[in-house]
Amino acid sequence: MAEDLVLERCDLELEANGRDHHTTDLCQERLVVRRGQPFRLTLHFEGRSYEAGVDRLTFSAVTGPAPSQEAGTKARFPLSDAMEEGAWTASVVDQQDSVLSLQLSAPADAPIGLYRLSLEASTGYQGSSFVLGHFTLLFNTWCPADAVYLDSEEERREYVLTQQGFIYQGSAKFIKSIPWNFGQFEDGILDICLMLLDINPKFLKDSNRDCSRRSSPVYVGRVVSGMVNCNDDQGVLYGRWDNNYGDGVNPMFWIGSVDILRRWRNYGCQNVKYGQCWVFAAVACTVLRCLGIPTRVVTNYNSAHDQNSNLLIEYFRNEFGEIEGNKSEMIWNFHCWVESWMTRPDLQPGYEGWQVIDPTPQEKSEGTYCCGPVPVRAIKEGDLSTKYDAPFVFAEVNADVVDWIRQDDGSMHKSVNHSLVVGLKISTKSVGRDEREDITHNYKYPEGSPEEREAFRKANHLNKMADKEETGVAMRIRVGQSMNMGSDFDVFAHITNNTAENHACRLLLCARTVSYNGILGPECGTNDLLDLSLEPFSEESIPLRILYEKYGGCLTESNLIKVRGLLVEPAANIYLLAERDIYLENPEIKIRILGEPKQNRKLVAELSLRNPLTMALEGCTFTVEGAGLTEEQRTMEIPDPVEAGEEAKVRVDLLPLHVGRHKLVVNFESDKLKAVKGYRNVIIGPP
């Protein structure tokens, strides 16, 4: 009788599998593969070789705390001749003496996560079992049968493999790109993402069901949306918007997700302070890309936060145009979320593709602070019954704004405000380029088109169906040259009278600093004209001077100032309101690379910034990070003050570990100039 088959060792072929599965960065010391695609392993037997007619080999792959075949978290499958679609399979590729080369494959709908792989070898009535090792299974955007399949290689590279990108901030009229280090393949990040899944409330409540449902990107996307904020669970980030960040990190200071996720792990899953919308979105993007779901960060300008889903944001103002009362329904200058690409077998056909997932804690969904996934297409069509949270997202890009002005007798009068349109310039990074792509057309039909009216009818958006009232007098806020941080500048109320009458008016111009979520700060400029006479068919341009000495001390790190004009014509009881958000441009961080950028060879980056203010900067620091260029974040301090017009300059050592194109991302801080961002693309050559 044949002696037992004895396994000496199993080679998980990390290098070849990493290359084939686009997981090279993750396969340094462990096996990480994607579902629906074969991976290789080599069995080395001692004593005798495997004989097909004599030996029976059966494999077992299990995941989760209590694996079961019904839940799809346990699979037993024999060595067979053919690869079978939609099932766990193992087949022989080659045999050389006692070395057996195999390929295994997980079905394209298997749950993702950490698996244990074992082998039972039986000869006749005797058998023995061996643990072959562990592997992590990810979603596979390269596999046509996977729910996250994308057919463009360029898009797969951008939305799953690229570790850096841009997040768009500023205002609709001055869009500012902020570089970000997603770093989804950096050391330890995959383990942190799996840990995040394993402490989510659904896992703690029913771990078997949770692990089973990890086969669905819709489910995983919803879990990640809830776990990136800490409002209901041991989630990653604590959200704060009140400008008091002393016991944590100011949300504007972050330049990447890696530092945030490592802090969360190192603090024993205590929340990291503090996040705001783009930080929540960027961390969610890192986690979802790491797990294999194609994801991108999206910014919506003039984003409405509509709590009661009536698609209407109402502002009540006093006679000077100032907002009264504490307001939770607001228009945010911008708001960020992510889109992830997946099929929606739970919805009607046509709703596959990009889905909105919003991890910023704003409103509860099914009892938890999470939002989405909801198909972008459903938002465009006004189909608000679609799962999940369509009404909230529809309002973010379509709500109407009404301004009421309180008159002297206490009655409220509706004002005309054509300057504020919700849902503008919806932006994401272009595929393969450092440019912005405008994706507003994915969310909205062209303004005034029959399709737009049909979407509004479907969404029961009655305010938008009414025609806009036109007035013979119009006003908008205009700006002159580009406005730099530290400079004094003029803005103008541009008023046109298109009627044949003379109008006697009063104009109130006011500038206040503002946070990106619409919360107003102190006043930094006013101009009050009590008797403004508008001649027939005339144009007027009235300036408002804004001085650094007034705004410098109260500007938030968003660098935003809101200019408001209120034109009142008492005789006709007409109120015209115009607003504009002004973004102050920070100075540029110059980055020079010294030496030849080669793998595993020290490289020096020289960082410099010229102080644009008329006074010295103190406490200056540069912080840098970049996937493939630094193992962890580095901060360099400048001990001496940097005088007006002088340069702050430091050098930082880098050690590039991977060949290819990387981004070095930089943040500059000081007492008077904060959250200045810069980046440089660095192409690392082979040694």
PDB file of N, CA and C in Angstrom, residues 513-551:
ATOM      1  N   THR A 513     -15.662  86.979   7.513  1.00  0.00           N
ATOM      2  CA  THR A 513     -14.979  85.698   7.294  1.00  0.00           C
ATOM      3  C   THR A 513     -16.020  84.587   7.438  1.00  0.00           C
ATOM      4  N   VAL A 514     -15.755  83.443   6.815  1.00  0.00           N
ATOM      5  CA  VAL A 514     -16.740  82.363   6.835  1.00  0.00           C
ATOM      6  C   VAL A 514     -16.006  81.018   6.819  1.00  0.00           C
ATOM      7  N   SER A 515     -16.569  80.030   7.546  1.00  0.00           N
ATOM      8  CA  SER A 515     -16.042  78.665   7.480  1.00  0.00           C
ATOM      9  C   SER A 515     -16.611  77.994   6.234  1.00  0.00           C
ATOM     10  N   TYR A 516     -15.985  76.886   5.819  1.00  0.00           N
ATOM     11  CA  TYR A 516     -16.438  76.263   4.567  1.00  0.00           C
ATOM     12  C   TYR A 516     -17.861  75.733   4.671  1.00  0.00           C
ATOM     13  N   ASN A 517     -18.345  75.499   5.916  1.00  0.00           N
ATOM     14  CA  ASN A 517     -19.709  74.973   6.067  1.00  0.00           C
ATOM     15  C   ASN A 517     -20.728  76.092   6.285  1.00  0.00           C
ATOM     16  N   GLY A 518     -20.326  77.343   5.962  1.00  0.00           N
ATOM     17  CA  GLY A 518     -21.293  78.441   5.932  1.00  0.00           C
ATOM     18  C   GLY A 518     -21.425  79.228   7.226  1.00  0.00           C
ATOM     19  N   ILE A 519     -20.705  78.843   8.279  1.00  0.00           N
ATOM     20  CA  ILE A 519     -20.786  79.572   9.554  1.00  0.00           C
ATOM     21  C   ILE A 519     -19.997  80.878   9.435  1.00  0.00           C
ATOM     22  N   LEU A 520     -20.670  82.006   9.741  1.00  0.00           N
ATOM     23  CA  LEU A 520     -20.031  83.313   9.564  1.00  0.00           C
ATOM     24  C   LEU A 520     -19.179  83.696  10.769  1.00  0.00           C
ATOM     25  N   GLY A 521     -18.053  84.370  10.472  1.00  0.00           N
ATOM     26  CA  GLY A 521     -17.177  84.897  11.514  1.00  0.00           C
ATOM     27  C   GLY A 521     -17.370  86.406  11.628  1.00  0.00           C
ATOM     28  N   PRO A 522     -16.382  87.106  12.213  1.00  0.00           N
ATOM     29  CA  PRO A 522     -16.500  88.555  12.408  1.00  0.00           C
ATOM     30  C   PRO A 522     -16.508  89.325  11.091  1.00  0.00           C
ATOM     31  N   GLU A 523     -16.965  90.567  11.203  1.00  0.00           N
ATOM     32  CA  GLU A 523     -17.018  91.478  10.069  1.00  0.00           C
ATOM     33  C   GLU A 523     -15.603  91.943   9.720  1.00  0.00           C
ATOM     34  N   CYS A 524     -15.297  92.101   8.436  1.00  0.00           N
ATOM     35  CA  CYS A 524     -13.968  92.610   8.073  1.00  0.00           C
ATOM     36  C   CYS A 524     -14.054  93.683   6.994  1.00  0.00           C
ATOM     37  N   GLY A 525     -15.226  94.315   6.882  1.00  0.00           N
ATOM     38  CA  GLY A 525     -15.376  95.424   5.934  1.00  0.00           C
ATOM     39  C   GLY A 525     -16.841  95.732   5.723  1.00  0.00           C
ATOM     40  N   THR A 526     -17.216  97.045   5.754  1.00  0.00           N
ATOM     41  CA  THR A 526     -18.608  97.431   5.474  1.00  0.00           C
ATOM     42  C   THR A 526     -18.627  98.732   4.680  1.00  0.00           C
ATOM     43  N   ASN A 527     -19.707  98.903   3.939  1.00  0.00           N
ATOM     44  CA  ASN A 527     -19.944 100.151   3.219  1.00  0.00           C
ATOM     45  C   ASN A 527     -21.457 100.327   3.153  1.00  0.00           C
ATOM     46  N   ASP A 528     -21.940 101.427   3.696  1.00  0.00           N
ATOM     47  CA  ASP A 528     -23.385 101.649   3.798  1.00  0.00           C
ATOM     48  C   ASP A 528     -23.740 102.930   3.053  1.00  0.00           C
ATOM     49  N   LEU A 529     -24.416 102.796   1.903  1.00  0.00           N
ATOM     50  CA  LEU A 529     -24.822 103.981   1.134  1.00  0.00           C
ATOM     51  C   LEU A 529     -26.323 104.194   1.328  1.00  0.00           C
ATOM     52  N   LEU A 530     -26.658 105.277   2.043  1.00  0.00           N
ATOM     53  CA  LEU A 530     -28.068 105.474   2.393  1.00  0.00           C
ATOM     54  C   LEU A 530     -28.885 105.981   1.204  1.00  0.00           C
ATOM     55  N   ASP A 531     -28.263 106.791   0.342  1.00  0.00           N
ATOM     56  CA  ASP A 531     -29.032 107.287  -0.803  1.00  0.00           C
ATOM     57  C   ASP A 531     -28.256 107.066  -2.096  1.00  0.00           C
ATOM     58  N   LEU A 532     -28.589 105.942  -2.714  1.00  0.00           N
ATOM     59  CA  LEU A 532     -27.965 105.586  -3.987  1.00  0.00           C
ATOM     60  C   LEU A 532     -29.028 105.800  -5.063  1.00  0.00           C
ATOM     61  N   SER A 533     -28.718 106.657  -6.006  1.00  0.00           N
ATOM     62  CA  SER A 533     -29.687 106.943  -7.061  1.00  0.00           C
ATOM     63  C   SER A 533     -29.272 106.217  -8.331  1.00  0.00           C
ATOM     64  N   LEU A 534     -30.142 105.328  -8.841  1.00  0.00           N
ATOM     65  CA  LEU A 534     -29.835 104.577 -10.063  1.00  0.00           C
ATOM     66  C   LEU A 534     -30.523 105.256 -11.247  1.00  0.00           C
ATOM     67  N   GLU A 535     -29.724 105.795 -12.153  1.00  0.00           N
ATOM     68  CA  GLU A 535     -30.258 106.453 -13.349  1.00  0.00           C
ATOM     69  C   GLU A 535     -30.872 105.401 -14.281  1.00  0.00           C
ATOM     70  N   PRO A 536     -31.811 105.822 -15.156  1.00  0.00           N
ATOM     71  CA  PRO A 536     -32.380 104.861 -16.132  1.00  0.00           C
ATOM     72  C   PRO A 536     -31.284 104.253 -17.022  1.00  0.00           C
ATOM     73  N   PHE A 537     -31.402 102.962 -17.297  1.00  0.00           N
ATOM     74  CA  PHE A 537     -30.482 102.216 -18.178  1.00  0.00           C
ATOM     75  C   PHE A 537     -29.012 102.501 -17.832  1.00  0.00           C
ATOM     76  N   SER A 538     -28.692 102.419 -16.556  1.00  0.00           N
ATOM     77  CA  SER A 538     -27.317 102.735 -16.143  1.00  0.00           C
ATOM     78  C   SER A 538     -26.687 101.539 -15.423  1.00  0.00           C
ATOM     79  N   GLU A 539     -25.378 101.617 -15.268  1.00  0.00           N
ATOM     80  CA  GLU A 539     -24.635 100.625 -14.482  1.00  0.00           C
ATOM     81  C   GLU A 539     -23.832 101.355 -13.422  1.00  0.00           C
ATOM     82  N   GLU A 540     -23.810 100.785 -12.222  1.00  0.00           N
ATOM     83  CA  GLU A 540     -23.008 101.359 -11.135  1.00  0.00           C
ATOM     84  C   GLU A 540     -22.083 100.278 -10.591  1.00  0.00           C
ATOM     85  N   SER A 541     -20.884 100.698 -10.182  1.00  0.00           N
ATOM     86  CA  SER A 541     -19.974  99.745  -9.532  1.00  0.00           C
ATOM     87  C   SER A 541     -19.495 100.390  -8.240  1.00  0.00           C
ATOM     88  N   ILE A 542     -19.934  99.846  -7.109  1.00  0.00           N
ATOM     89  CA  ILE A 542     -19.598 100.466  -5.815  1.00  0.00           C
ATOM     90  C   ILE A 542     -18.575  99.589  -5.096  1.00  0.00           C
ATOM     91  N   PRO A 543     -17.408 100.173  -4.743  1.00  0.00           N
ATOM     92  CA  PRO A 543     -16.346  99.352  -4.168  1.00  0.00           C
ATOM     93  C   PRO A 543     -16.498  99.142  -2.657  1.00  0.00           C
ATOM     94  N   LEU A 544     -15.927  98.041  -2.183  1.00  0.00           N
ATOM     95  CA  LEU A 544     -15.762  97.788  -0.751  1.00  0.00           C
ATOM     96  C   LEU A 544     -14.311  97.367  -0.562  1.00  0.00           C
ATOM     97  N   ARG A 545     -13.588  98.139   0.238  1.00  0.00           N
ATOM     98  CA  ARG A 545     -12.171  97.847   0.480  1.00  0.00           C
ATOM     99  C   ARG A 545     -12.063  96.859   1.637  1.00  0.00           C
ATOM    100  N   ILE A 546     -11.311  95.777   1.432  1.00  0.00           N
ATOM    101  CA  ILE A 546     -11.122  94.768   2.483  1.00  0.00           C
ATOM    102  C   ILE A 546      -9.643  94.742   2.851  1.00  0.00           C
ATOM    103  N   LEU A 547      -9.359  94.974   4.130  1.00  0.00           N
ATOM    104  CA  LEU A 547      -7.968  95.138   4.590  1.00  0.00           C
ATOM    105  C   LEU A 547      -7.489  93.915   5.356  1.00  0.00           C
ATOM    106  N   TYR A 548      -6.208  93.563   5.142  1.00  0.00           N
ATOM    107  CA  TYR A 548      -5.625  92.422   5.864  1.00  0.00           C
ATOM    108  C   TYR A 548      -5.695  92.638   7.371  1.00  0.00           C
ATOM    109  N   GLU A 549      -5.494  93.876   7.808  1.00  0.00           N
ATOM    110  CA  GLU A 549      -5.494  94.118   9.265  1.00  0.00           C
ATOM    111  C   GLU A 549      -6.861  93.818   9.874  1.00  0.00           C
ATOM    112  N   LYS A 550      -7.906  93.837   9.018  1.00  0.00           N
ATOM    113  CA  LYS A 550      -9.251  93.515   9.518  1.00  0.00           C
ATOM    114  C   LYS A 550      -9.547  92.007   9.440  1.00  0.00           C
ATOM    115  N   TYR A 551      -9.129  91.347   8.343  1.00  0.00           N
ATOM    116  CA  TYR A 551      -9.489  89.924   8.188  1.00  0.00           C
ATOM    117  C   TYR A 551      -8.426  88.971   8.719  1.00  0.00           C
TER     118      TYR A 551
END
